XYZ file of C-alpha atoms in Angstrom:
763
model
C -86.713 -37.947 9.319
C -83.497 -35.936 9.546
C -83.665 -32.624 11.336
C -86.189 -33.826 13.927
C -85.323 -33.021 17.525
C -84.859 -35.849 19.981
C -87.285 -35.956 22.879
C -86.105 -34.736 26.258
C -85.816 -38.171 27.850
C -83.452 -39.321 25.134
C -81.258 -36.279 25.612
C -81.159 -36.798 29.358
C -79.922 -40.354 28.899
C -77.577 -39.464 26.068
C -75.776 -36.689 27.907
C -74.706 -39.206 30.553
C -73.160 -41.538 27.965
C -69.423 -42.025 27.641
C -68.323 -44.817 25.333
C -64.830 -43.814 24.289
C -62.029 -42.446 26.381
C -61.506 -39.213 24.464
C -63.990 -36.394 25.036
C -65.588 -34.805 21.939
C -66.304 -31.185 22.754
C -66.557 -30.178 19.062
C -69.400 -31.035 16.697
C -67.256 -31.186 13.557
C -64.663 -33.784 12.634
C -61.903 -33.372 10.083
C -62.422 -36.894 8.691
C -66.155 -36.336 8.110
C -65.801 -33.589 5.484
C -67.998 -34.505 2.479
C -68.825 -37.851 4.150
C -72.325 -39.160 3.408
C -73.017 -39.634 7.148
C -71.636 -36.247 8.252
C -74.985 -34.630 9.199
C -76.094 -37.516 11.413
C -72.708 -38.032 13.047
C -72.169 -34.384 13.902
C -75.763 -33.939 15.104
C -75.469 -36.897 17.492
C -72.054 -35.679 18.605
C -73.509 -32.245 19.388
C -76.078 -33.980 21.614
C -73.446 -36.076 23.378
C -74.852 -39.341 22.008
C -71.690 -40.305 20.112
C -68.118 -39.205 20.568
C -65.031 -39.042 18.397
C -61.868 -41.058 18.593
C -60.127 -37.728 19.275
C -61.132 -34.090 19.551
C -61.041 -33.737 15.754
C -61.625 -37.208 14.272
C -64.499 -39.704 14.285
C -63.010 -42.646 12.306
C -66.230 -43.257 10.353
C -64.993 -46.366 8.511
C -63.682 -48.175 11.565
C -65.599 -51.394 12.261
C -67.788 -51.483 15.374
C -67.179 -54.233 17.892
C -70.155 -56.097 19.333
C -69.584 -54.431 22.700
C -69.568 -50.938 21.165
C -72.639 -51.603 18.998
C -74.727 -53.024 21.833
C -73.842 -50.080 24.040
C -74.778 -47.643 21.232
C -78.175 -49.365 21.157
C -78.682 -48.685 24.869
C -78.767 -44.960 24.093
C -82.160 -45.258 22.420
C -83.930 -46.584 25.525
C -84.621 -43.323 27.356
C -83.253 -44.562 30.695
C -82.548 -41.619 32.989
C -79.158 -41.034 34.604
C -80.682 -41.731 38.030
C -82.136 -45.078 36.948
C -78.923 -45.937 35.092
C -76.976 -45.669 38.337
C -79.497 -47.945 40.111
C -79.412 -50.429 37.246
C -75.620 -50.514 37.328
C -75.694 -51.215 41.063
C -78.113 -54.100 40.455
C -75.990 -55.737 37.720
C -72.452 -54.792 38.829
C -71.492 -58.106 40.421
C -72.941 -60.114 37.522
C -71.068 -58.025 34.956
C -67.809 -58.263 36.881
C -68.112 -62.043 36.726
C -68.911 -62.060 32.980
C -66.932 -59.276 31.318
C -63.164 -58.859 31.063
C -61.942 -56.096 33.391
C -60.671 -54.131 30.387
C -64.232 -53.864 29.055
C -66.073 -53.639 32.343
C -64.110 -50.554 33.385
C -65.625 -48.365 30.647
C -68.615 -50.329 29.355
C -70.078 -51.782 32.557
C -72.684 -49.109 33.294
C -74.219 -49.083 29.825
C -74.012 -52.853 29.498
C -76.099 -53.021 32.688
C -78.757 -50.948 30.884
C -78.578 -53.421 27.993
C -79.292 -56.317 30.359
C -82.108 -54.516 32.186
C -83.865 -53.370 29.006
C -83.543 -56.746 27.262
C -81.168 -55.619 24.499
C -78.986 -58.577 25.374
C -79.614 -61.472 27.733
C -77.256 -62.600 30.453
C -76.787 -65.909 28.604
C -75.972 -64.137 25.320
C -73.515 -61.775 27.008
C -71.774 -64.622 28.773
C -71.435 -66.546 25.494
C -70.029 -63.514 23.650
C -67.564 -62.810 26.425
C -66.318 -66.374 26.687
C -65.839 -66.637 22.911
C -64.135 -63.252 22.607
C -67.035 -62.012 20.499
C -67.429 -58.780 22.472
C -64.266 -57.327 20.935
C -64.869 -58.687 17.443
C -66.624 -56.795 14.652
C -70.409 -57.136 14.697
C -72.367 -58.189 11.622
C -75.209 -56.083 10.253
C -77.807 -58.801 10.845
C -76.819 -59.270 14.501
C -76.935 -55.530 15.033
C -80.500 -55.568 13.656
C -81.594 -57.868 16.480
C -80.038 -55.721 19.207
C -81.440 -52.488 17.787
C -84.983 -53.867 17.462
C -84.792 -54.958 21.092
C -83.546 -51.515 22.139
C -86.505 -49.956 20.335
C -88.851 -52.243 22.350
C -90.153 -53.883 19.179
C -88.945 -57.460 19.648
C -92.403 -58.806 20.647
C -93.778 -57.491 17.356
C -90.869 -58.997 15.426
C -91.389 -62.383 17.077
C -95.095 -62.336 16.276
C -94.512 -61.914 12.535
C -95.676 -64.918 10.525
C -96.098 -63.433 7.051
C -93.608 -60.903 5.739
C -91.430 -60.363 2.711
C -87.906 -58.958 2.485
C -87.151 -56.958 -0.665
C -83.361 -57.086 -0.440
C -81.612 -58.778 -3.363
C -79.675 -60.949 -0.905
C -82.617 -61.673 1.418
C -82.016 -65.435 1.224
C -78.580 -65.002 2.802
C -80.010 -63.391 5.956
C -80.233 -65.920 8.822
C -83.873 -67.102 9.104
C -84.000 -66.360 12.844
C -82.874 -62.774 12.223
C -85.033 -62.007 9.190
C -87.965 -60.606 11.258
C -85.609 -58.093 12.891
C -84.177 -56.965 9.554
C -87.716 -56.713 8.168
C -88.817 -54.483 11.059
C -85.917 -52.063 10.585
C -86.376 -52.045 6.823
C -90.121 -51.382 7.118
C -89.504 -48.334 9.283
C -86.707 -46.994 7.103
C -83.965 -47.508 9.660
C -81.855 -49.792 7.419
C -81.569 -49.594 3.669
C -79.834 -51.576 0.953
C -76.724 -50.480 -0.884
C -76.697 -49.305 -4.521
C -77.414 -52.910 -5.562
C -80.250 -53.274 -2.983
C -78.162 -55.650 -0.897
C -78.418 -55.814 2.885
C -75.029 -57.600 3.249
C -75.981 -59.394 6.483
C -72.490 -60.781 7.217
C -70.618 -57.548 6.541
C -69.203 -55.695 9.533
C -70.789 -52.432 10.605
C -68.857 -49.155 10.504
C -69.103 -46.356 13.031
C -70.688 -44.094 10.420
C -73.339 -46.684 9.532
C -74.091 -47.214 13.222
C -74.527 -43.476 13.803
C -76.957 -43.140 10.897
C -79.043 -46.103 12.053
C -79.000 -44.778 15.592
C -80.294 -41.374 14.495
C -83.048 -42.911 12.387
C -84.043 -45.196 15.267
C -84.185 -42.317 17.733
C -86.244 -40.173 15.382
C -88.665 -43.053 14.810
C -88.975 -43.701 18.559
C -89.597 -40.006 19.177
C -92.413 -40.015 16.603
C -94.036 -43.197 17.946
C -93.505 -42.593 21.689
C -91.303 -45.663 22.098
C -89.225 -45.995 25.259
C -88.157 -48.705 27.689
C -90.661 -48.996 30.536
C -88.792 -50.805 33.317
C -91.150 -52.342 35.915
C -88.508 -52.515 38.659
C -87.858 -48.786 38.361
C -91.453 -47.554 38.358
C -93.716 -46.973 41.345
C -97.084 -45.863 39.950
C -100.286 -47.761 40.645
C -101.844 -49.859 37.895
C -104.771 -52.112 37.075
C -104.911 -54.696 34.317
C -107.331 -56.999 32.573
C -108.922 -58.084 29.324
C -111.172 -55.425 27.796
C -114.783 -56.617 27.945
C -116.504 -53.364 26.995
C -115.637 -49.890 25.734
C -118.125 -47.094 26.389
C -118.424 -43.353 26.805
C -117.776 -41.858 30.236
C -119.789 -38.986 31.664
C -116.989 -36.482 31.026
C -116.723 -37.440 27.367
C -113.794 -39.759 27.927
C -113.793 -43.534 27.595
C -115.247 -45.981 30.110
C -113.248 -49.189 30.005
C -114.338 -52.435 31.688
C -111.551 -54.913 32.368
C -111.773 -58.537 33.474
C -108.733 -59.793 35.354
C -108.397 -63.592 35.406
C -107.552 -63.464 39.124
C -109.343 -60.472 40.645
C -112.529 -60.086 38.586
C -114.052 -57.076 36.827
C -113.230 -53.424 37.274
C -114.263 -50.292 35.382
C -111.973 -47.330 34.815
C -112.599 -43.930 33.259
C -110.021 -42.741 30.728
C -109.647 -38.997 30.116
C -109.660 -37.791 26.522
C -105.996 -36.775 26.779
C -104.755 -40.197 27.877
C -101.703 -41.761 26.188
C -102.550 -45.108 24.553
C -99.831 -47.516 23.435
C -100.186 -50.629 21.284
C -97.130 -52.781 20.652
C -95.298 -50.112 22.716
C -96.144 -47.439 20.117
C -98.462 -44.463 20.554
C -101.895 -44.927 19.033
C -105.412 -43.596 19.677
C -108.674 -44.691 21.311
C -109.679 -46.717 18.227
C -107.165 -49.330 19.400
C -109.261 -50.046 22.518
C -110.907 -53.280 21.369
C -112.586 -56.032 23.357
C -110.467 -59.135 23.884
C -107.202 -57.231 24.285
C -105.253 -57.181 27.524
C -104.837 -53.625 28.795
C -102.735 -52.225 31.616
C -103.847 -48.832 32.896
C -101.179 -46.824 34.710
C -102.538 -44.463 37.369
C -101.239 -41.512 39.358
C -101.390 -41.191 43.142
C -105.003 -39.984 42.949
C -106.087 -43.021 40.939
C -106.481 -41.086 37.691
C -105.589 -43.026 34.552
C -102.405 -41.681 32.928
C -101.640 -44.215 30.192
C -102.994 -47.418 28.679
C -100.686 -50.108 27.312
C -102.334 -52.707 25.047
C -100.656 -56.057 24.489
C -103.049 -58.329 22.590
C -105.063 -61.333 23.731
C -104.104 -63.520 26.676
C -103.065 -67.121 26.182
C -103.420 -69.537 29.112
C -100.516 -71.926 29.653
C -100.977 -74.612 32.320
C -98.168 -76.842 33.517
C -96.219 -78.405 36.343
C -93.998 -76.045 38.298
C -90.282 -76.797 37.965
C -89.083 -73.736 39.873
C -90.440 -70.354 40.864
C -89.334 -67.256 42.725
C -90.402 -63.632 42.672
C -88.531 -63.007 39.401
C -89.217 -66.046 37.202
C -91.253 -69.240 36.851
C -90.217 -72.351 34.963
C -92.745 -75.070 34.242
C -93.224 -78.197 32.185
C -96.066 -78.107 29.663
C -96.825 -81.375 27.860
C -93.207 -82.476 28.245
C -91.699 -79.171 27.085
C -90.071 -76.538 29.277
C -91.450 -72.995 29.466
C -90.070 -70.021 31.373
C -91.580 -66.595 32.037
C -90.215 -63.515 33.760
C -92.289 -62.132 36.646
C -92.354 -58.414 37.376
C -94.451 -55.945 39.316
C -96.918 -55.773 36.402
C -97.737 -59.463 36.968
C -100.840 -60.185 39.052
C -100.212 -63.248 41.219
C -102.444 -65.644 43.124
C -100.570 -68.048 45.383
C -102.994 -70.248 47.275
C -105.649 -67.859 48.609
C -103.391 -64.790 48.572
C -103.726 -62.380 45.641
C -101.252 -59.562 45.007
C -97.968 -59.000 43.230
C -94.777 -61.078 43.124
C -94.379 -60.524 46.867
C -97.027 -63.210 47.600
C -94.799 -65.887 46.039
C -92.985 -68.081 48.549
C -89.997 -69.727 46.866
C -90.112 -72.490 49.508
C -93.822 -73.236 49.077
C -93.490 -76.237 46.758
C -96.275 -75.168 44.378
C -97.299 -78.040 42.125
C -99.170 -76.495 39.183
C -99.408 -73.077 37.586
C -101.672 -71.237 35.182
C -99.792 -68.570 33.247
C -101.776 -65.866 31.467
C -99.407 -64.561 28.784
C -100.134 -61.598 26.521
C -99.262 -61.369 22.830
C -96.000 -59.600 23.670
C -94.806 -62.535 25.767
C -95.326 -60.765 29.092
C -96.735 -62.726 32.017
C -99.827 -60.685 32.885
C -101.194 -63.016 35.574
C -100.043 -66.145 37.385
C -102.067 -68.599 39.473
C -100.068 -71.019 41.623
C -101.747 -74.070 43.153
C -100.678 -76.688 45.651
C -97.772 -76.395 48.010
C -97.825 -74.492 51.255
C -97.239 -71.049 52.698
C -95.332 -69.895 55.749
C -96.840 -68.141 58.746
C -95.577 -67.521 62.229
C -96.776 -66.401 65.620
C -96.926 -67.241 69.305
C -98.484 -70.539 70.394
C -101.572 -69.929 72.542
C -102.960 -73.449 73.054
C -103.037 -77.035 71.763
C -106.133 -79.260 71.802
C -105.829 -82.973 71.024
C -108.463 -84.362 68.625
C -109.005 -87.608 66.737
C -107.809 -85.884 63.543
C -104.637 -84.483 65.109
C -103.829 -81.371 67.109
C -105.642 -78.024 66.943
C -103.220 -75.146 67.447
C -104.324 -71.659 68.438
C -101.669 -69.158 67.326
C -101.491 -65.392 67.888
C -100.011 -63.615 64.866
C -97.728 -60.616 65.298
C -100.596 -58.258 64.393
C -102.716 -59.585 67.258
C -105.091 -61.786 65.228
C -105.535 -65.269 66.699
C -106.138 -68.167 64.340
C -106.617 -71.898 64.709
C -104.707 -74.498 62.670
C -104.796 -78.283 62.486
C -101.677 -80.443 62.481
C -103.048 -83.781 61.225
C -101.994 -87.133 62.588
C -98.603 -87.853 61.026
C -97.804 -84.173 60.548
C -94.218 -83.072 61.152
C -93.283 -81.170 64.294
C -89.799 -80.016 65.236
C -88.677 -78.579 68.549
C -85.554 -76.410 68.300
C -84.618 -78.130 65.050
C -85.167 -81.733 66.222
C -88.204 -83.933 65.563
C -90.526 -83.835 68.540
C -94.099 -83.894 69.825
C -96.173 -80.780 70.377
C -97.719 -80.193 73.780
C -99.045 -77.332 75.865
C -95.608 -77.130 77.458
C -94.698 -74.962 74.465
C -97.487 -72.411 74.950
C -95.948 -68.950 74.688
C -93.173 -70.086 72.339
C -92.549 -68.846 68.820
C -93.787 -71.169 66.044
C -93.236 -71.244 62.290
C -95.853 -73.130 60.273
C -96.172 -74.431 56.730
C -99.866 -74.295 55.771
C -101.338 -76.164 52.824
C -102.408 -73.664 50.159
C -105.439 -75.752 49.223
C -106.678 -75.712 52.821
C -107.730 -72.846 55.064
C -105.821 -74.025 58.119
C -104.276 -77.488 57.674
C -100.570 -77.644 58.434
C -97.839 -79.528 56.636
C -95.413 -78.928 59.469
C -94.747 -76.770 62.491
C -91.446 -75.751 64.081
C -91.181 -74.539 67.685
C -88.424 -72.237 68.929
C -88.142 -72.519 72.705
C -84.822 -70.687 72.893
C -85.908 -67.245 71.709
C -88.276 -65.438 74.075
C -91.178 -63.327 72.802
C -93.592 -61.025 74.629
C -96.943 -59.907 73.194
C -98.978 -57.034 74.503
C -99.848 -53.346 74.445
C -97.076 -50.739 74.454
C -97.830 -48.479 77.419
C -94.710 -46.294 77.369
C -91.110 -46.229 76.221
C -87.938 -44.190 76.343
C -84.615 -44.413 74.565
C -83.512 -47.130 77.006
C -86.620 -49.151 77.976
C -90.176 -50.076 77.046
C -93.224 -51.056 79.115
C -95.538 -53.721 77.656
C -98.830 -54.874 79.161
C -99.134 -58.612 78.482
C -102.531 -59.275 76.845
C -102.781 -62.729 78.439
C -101.913 -61.813 82.024
C -102.740 -58.067 81.890
C -99.496 -57.537 83.798
C -97.323 -54.628 82.662
C -93.565 -55.128 82.718
C -90.657 -52.887 81.762
C -87.810 -54.235 79.607
C -84.473 -52.673 78.684
C -83.923 -51.946 74.998
C -80.887 -53.454 73.283
C -78.557 -51.120 71.433
C -79.769 -50.702 67.833
C -83.192 -52.233 68.551
C -85.080 -52.963 65.311
C -88.598 -51.510 65.155
C -91.325 -52.221 62.617
C -94.813 -50.756 62.462
C -97.421 -52.169 60.091
C -94.656 -54.211 58.467
C -92.369 -51.250 57.708
C -89.148 -50.253 59.439
C -89.447 -47.091 61.562
C -87.366 -45.291 64.155
C -88.137 -45.925 67.816
C -89.301 -42.319 68.202
C -92.164 -42.952 65.722
C -93.562 -45.931 67.643
C -97.139 -45.243 68.763
C -98.158 -45.825 72.360
C -101.074 -48.225 72.947
C -100.187 -50.153 69.787
C -100.076 -53.954 69.823
C -96.517 -55.309 69.776
C -94.611 -58.559 69.672
C -91.170 -58.074 71.223
C -88.244 -60.458 70.733
C -85.894 -60.663 73.688
C -82.170 -61.351 73.523
C -80.181 -61.592 76.717
C -83.184 -60.268 78.626
C -83.342 -57.107 76.502
C -85.779 -56.218 73.722
C -83.865 -56.651 70.445
C -86.743 -56.391 67.967
C -90.262 -54.945 68.036
C -93.017 -55.800 65.534
C -95.874 -53.387 66.199
C -99.343 -52.995 64.702
C -102.266 -50.660 65.358
C -104.033 -51.454 68.610
C -107.249 -51.760 66.635
C -107.505 -53.628 63.329
C -110.500 -53.993 61.039
C -111.215 -56.870 58.668
C -114.057 -56.774 56.137
C -115.468 -59.640 54.132
C -118.172 -62.283 53.963
C -118.846 -64.567 56.911
C -118.099 -67.965 55.408
C -118.859 -70.135 58.427
C -119.556 -70.127 62.157
C -118.268 -73.027 64.254
C -119.824 -72.857 67.693
C -117.914 -74.169 70.648
C -115.527 -72.968 73.319
C -114.304 -70.809 71.732
C -116.580 -70.098 68.757
C -114.748 -69.551 65.456
C -115.797 -67.181 62.679
C -114.254 -67.664 59.217
C -114.282 -64.500 57.082
C -113.460 -64.497 53.363
C -111.899 -61.166 52.418
C -111.847 -59.310 49.097
C -108.521 -60.920 48.102
C -110.146 -64.364 48.534
C -108.135 -65.250 51.645
C -109.870 -66.658 54.744
C -109.210 -65.124 58.159
C -110.522 -66.766 61.306
C -111.509 -65.051 64.547
C -112.293 -66.613 67.900
C -115.057 -65.367 70.171
C -115.500 -66.256 73.836
C -119.205 -66.937 74.434
C -118.753 -65.967 78.098
C -117.377 -62.544 77.132
C -119.079 -61.570 73.885
C -118.085 -58.561 71.783
C -120.487 -55.825 70.737
C -122.657 -57.352 68.008
C -124.639 -55.352 65.446
C -126.769 -56.819 62.667
C -128.295 -54.623 59.977
C -127.445 -51.572 62.092
C -129.148 -52.753 65.298
C -127.877 -54.402 68.475
C -128.045 -58.159 68.171
C -126.614 -61.386 69.571
C -124.262 -64.004 68.168
C -127.039 -66.516 67.595
C -128.612 -64.104 65.109
C -125.662 -63.670 62.764
C -125.483 -65.998 59.765
C -122.912 -67.297 57.344
C -123.270 -65.255 54.184
C -123.555 -62.005 56.144
C -121.300 -59.147 55.083
C -119.167 -58.630 58.186
C -116.734 -56.131 59.666
C -114.620 -57.522 62.511
C -112.843 -55.054 64.782
C -110.049 -56.511 66.909
C -108.625 -54.507 69.783
C -105.555 -55.770 71.545
C -105.859 -59.378 70.467
C -109.602 -59.659 71.174
C -112.655 -59.326 68.913
C -114.326 -56.144 70.185
C -117.049 -55.479 67.584
C -118.903 -57.667 65.077
C -120.963 -55.663 62.599
C -122.919 -57.745 60.092
C -125.396 -57.092 57.312
C -127.688 -59.836 56.095
C -127.662 -60.864 52.464
C -130.885 -61.234 50.484
C -131.583 -64.761 49.246
C -130.792 -65.091 45.555
C -131.841 -68.723 45.020
C -135.209 -70.237 45.961
C -136.603 -73.692 45.330
C -137.541 -77.092 46.705
C -135.160 -79.836 47.843
C -135.597 -82.961 45.687
C -132.673 -85.044 47.064
C -130.486 -85.065 50.191
C -127.212 -87.027 50.466
C -125.227 -86.966 53.713
C -121.474 -87.679 53.951
C -118.482 -86.767 56.098
C -118.077 -83.381 54.371
C -121.633 -82.238 55.108
C -124.616 -82.799 52.871
C -125.328 -82.510 49.173
C -128.754 -81.293 48.087
C -130.526 -81.131 44.754
C -132.798 -78.094 44.490
C -135.569 -77.641 41.937
C -135.220 -73.921 41.322
C -138.247 -71.654 41.338
C -136.806 -70.062 38.196
C -136.626 -73.446 36.468
C -134.060 -76.252 36.286
C -132.273 -78.159 39.032
C -128.965 -77.372 40.750
C -126.792 -79.468 43.041
C -125.116 -77.848 46.054
C -122.702 -79.197 48.647
C -123.355 -77.601 52.037
C -120.452 -78.016 54.491
C -120.657 -77.801 58.270
C -120.511 -74.208 59.459
C -123.060 -72.878 56.954
C -125.970 -71.222 58.755
C -129.284 -73.046 58.379
C -132.293 -71.252 59.898
C -136.044 -71.380 60.165
C -138.019 -68.334 61.284
C -134.689 -66.662 62.088
C -133.543 -69.413 64.468
C -130.704 -71.881 63.902
C -131.685 -75.421 63.006
C -129.615 -78.477 62.221
C -128.091 -78.816 58.775
C -128.930 -82.497 59.054
C -132.683 -81.905 59.408
C -132.902 -80.857 55.753
C -135.116 -83.287 53.908
C -136.997 -84.004 50.695
C -139.640 -81.429 49.749
C -138.310 -78.690 52.082
C -138.693 -75.259 50.536
C -135.469 -73.240 50.779
C -134.301 -69.663 50.213
C -130.510 -69.534 49.917
C -127.719 -67.009 49.616
C -125.455 -68.504 46.949
C -122.185 -67.272 45.462
C -121.399 -69.358 42.368
C -121.720 -72.961 43.547
C -120.961 -71.990 47.155
C -123.896 -71.887 49.570
C -123.496 -69.136 52.174
C -126.742 -69.602 54.106
C -130.099 -71.427 53.952
C -133.541 -70.472 55.261
C -135.837 -73.550 55.301
C -139.190 -74.989 56.323
C -139.556 -78.595 57.474
C -137.704 -80.563 60.128
C -137.204 -83.649 62.189
C -139.334 -85.599 64.578
C -137.198 -86.096 67.703
C -138.889 -85.240 71.002
C -135.713 -85.343 73.142
C -132.381 -83.598 72.612
C -129.131 -84.233 74.473
C -127.036 -81.094 74.188
C -124.468 -78.654 75.594
C -125.442 -75.064 76.332
C -123.824 -72.450 74.103
C -125.881 -69.327 74.740
C -129.030 -68.676 76.809
C -131.016 -65.694 75.516
C -133.716 -64.792 78.036
C -134.869 -61.717 76.143
C -135.745 -63.850 73.103
C -136.793 -66.919 75.068
C -134.292 -69.078 73.156
C -131.437 -71.369 74.038
C -128.593 -72.041 71.598
C -127.183 -75.535 72.119
C -124.810 -77.967 70.469
C -126.146 -81.478 69.920
C -124.064 -84.613 70.434
C -123.382 -84.833 66.668
C -121.973 -81.306 66.670
C -125.043 -79.631 65.196
C -125.861 -76.179 66.570
C -129.561 -75.571 67.204
C -131.613 -72.673 68.557
C -134.422 -74.006 70.746
C -137.594 -72.064 71.627
C -137.762 -72.259 75.457
C -140.208 -69.394 75.941
C -142.819 -71.778 77.414
C -140.451 -74.367 78.885
C -139.743 -75.196 82.501
C -136.072 -75.230 83.509
C -135.139 -77.645 86.296
C -132.013 -79.290 87.650
C -131.458 -82.967 88.401
C -130.078 -81.744 91.702
C -133.632 -80.675 92.505
C -135.564 -77.452 92.287
C -136.527 -75.051 89.545
C -134.141 -72.724 87.721
C -134.304 -69.700 85.433
C -132.972 -69.670 81.894
C -130.254 -67.215 82.966
C -129.037 -69.776 85.523
C -127.763 -71.946 82.684
C -124.074 -71.439 81.846
C -122.000 -72.051 78.755
C -120.911 -75.687 78.774
C -123.782 -77.013 80.907
C -125.132 -80.405 79.811
C -128.892 -80.481 79.304
C -131.717 -82.722 78.147
C -134.452 -80.887 76.298
C -137.945 -82.289 75.790
C -140.465 -81.008 73.274
C -141.475 -81.291 69.616
C -140.526 -79.847 66.241
C -142.854 -77.376 64.621
C -141.596 -77.491 61.078
C -137.840 -77.180 61.558
C -138.158 -75.300 64.832
C -137.861 -77.226 68.116
C -140.379 -76.030 70.746
C -139.217 -77.082 74.221
C -141.543 -77.906 77.106
C -138.826 -78.914 79.602
C -135.099 -78.187 79.967
C -133.321 -80.500 82.405
C -129.851 -79.450 83.618
C -127.791 -82.589 84.231
């Protein structure tokens, strides 16, 4: 392997290296004449990878200290000078606390690279430093471990279960270090002496280190090995277990991946793509089903490289601690710990993303860790605990279950949360009781991750003043905001150094868009901080439920599996489209694909598309409980399935809403079902009541229908096309005379599940 040129990234890193204090401008050393390692030493010196002890000497037989040897290993990693400076900044304070000043002054920067690339752990470095081991000679077997790590081959070494060492003194090599020695021996990086001895306890000379370093670099150049550092990369990526490998239309490879958290995705790989297995370059034959693959992409979404890392193993345990860098958990009484990086897909509660979705204060209870064969945490699912959200309190409604809070988020979306009886509330840091006296104040909430909107606790800040509204104009000294609640515009002075964010990112004041939605924090009567968002936001997903009332709440499940709620005022409805045509709110159904457009804190447009029923059958059993009803359905395709149908799921007959609780034995149903979740039901059959006591939700004269809410909370669409409408106060009325919230008695009969009214009496 001698004579091979090092790849450019190695040279870039190597030229920035400076281990010893004396510069070596020459490439020949007087003490290397006729030395067996001369070629390797002088080649590496010419590349700036190693340096002499003076301008003319190398001291080839001098023993390497552990500090020197570990730093030599860092020169194989391919870390650029730019990244090295960033890495040093990251680790500087840690290294100052661990290393003696005499070592830190010249070895700190490269030791930081060793920590970042995994050549040595913080615990190992601390132990060596405290014992004085950093300045002691390093043994050949310990050097083997550090060099294998530098070459990014430790996962392979750890996975070895059946191997044989051919050295005459193999039995004297420490068992824990034998896999590392085997790896280096297999690739020709270490060799035995004239008696085929490895001499594991013997110290390592500078000449021996240089030869091993050259061999390692040549091997890495051949196999494409380098240290890929997640924290210092910014390309897009997708990952998952390979479920199929096919041929793409352009002659490349079509790869289908299944991610344990985000489902299936297909990606086309060009014929020229770089494929790595065990960190080493390979070819398309390595793309096998069952392996975890990470596909790195450029800014246009084109696949640039594939990194294969074996099958995933699922580890489930109780969370001991977790932050955005590491999780520790207890698995069957034993402790496990995994590093988290930006190549780890994370689900925390309903949020799916990267490490940024982890809340260290959440109190997660259990975790599922999906670990690849190289020991990397590919995916992490955290359950239990709570998440933090904040906003401005809009209203509080007292209920038997607790308090319903309506909160406006900083982006203008308004959501409703429930603080159950016994829930914790603090007012300015002291335990208190929530009331509408705090409307307009800033609130911080802890929300249960296993619930869409149930709170663990809520904290109110009455001291800090916030204003929400539309930015009408601003200058370098003031800003005018139109309050979305009062529609009154007011001008506020800007504090010196005002902080401005737009869409969650810091910007300069000059880049703030007019007519955006903003939440402004006041300090001393001046605006000190502005959190701004586009005046119009769009949310897409599946309509999970509709809860009619004043206001009516729509729950939308988005692509990342989170649930966002929107409130609609039935007296001031948004534009509603269904299947591309103008419609009304009584026609939309849970299970519809929906796009919700919010403008300045109000739902402006609801665009829905109906889903085609994918399950048909006949109800064979109905069980009612506090959570809704459970039905057994004899499927038209054969077999029987059981479904739990919660309140909020749309149940219709002939396109009109009927009561969930009128479902009965032998009803034929056509349902939209996702897994075991029922999104909507179309039925035939019904009840037998001839009188309904209800509250008006929506009169629809054009359709001759009246949407009402029964005393038990059920929402029903009544056919009033042939009904008389009268008032107990005397005299006839028109359907349009009825208002939202009016109490009515409706007389008539069911036709199947549809109630046909003959008389509507306004009370």
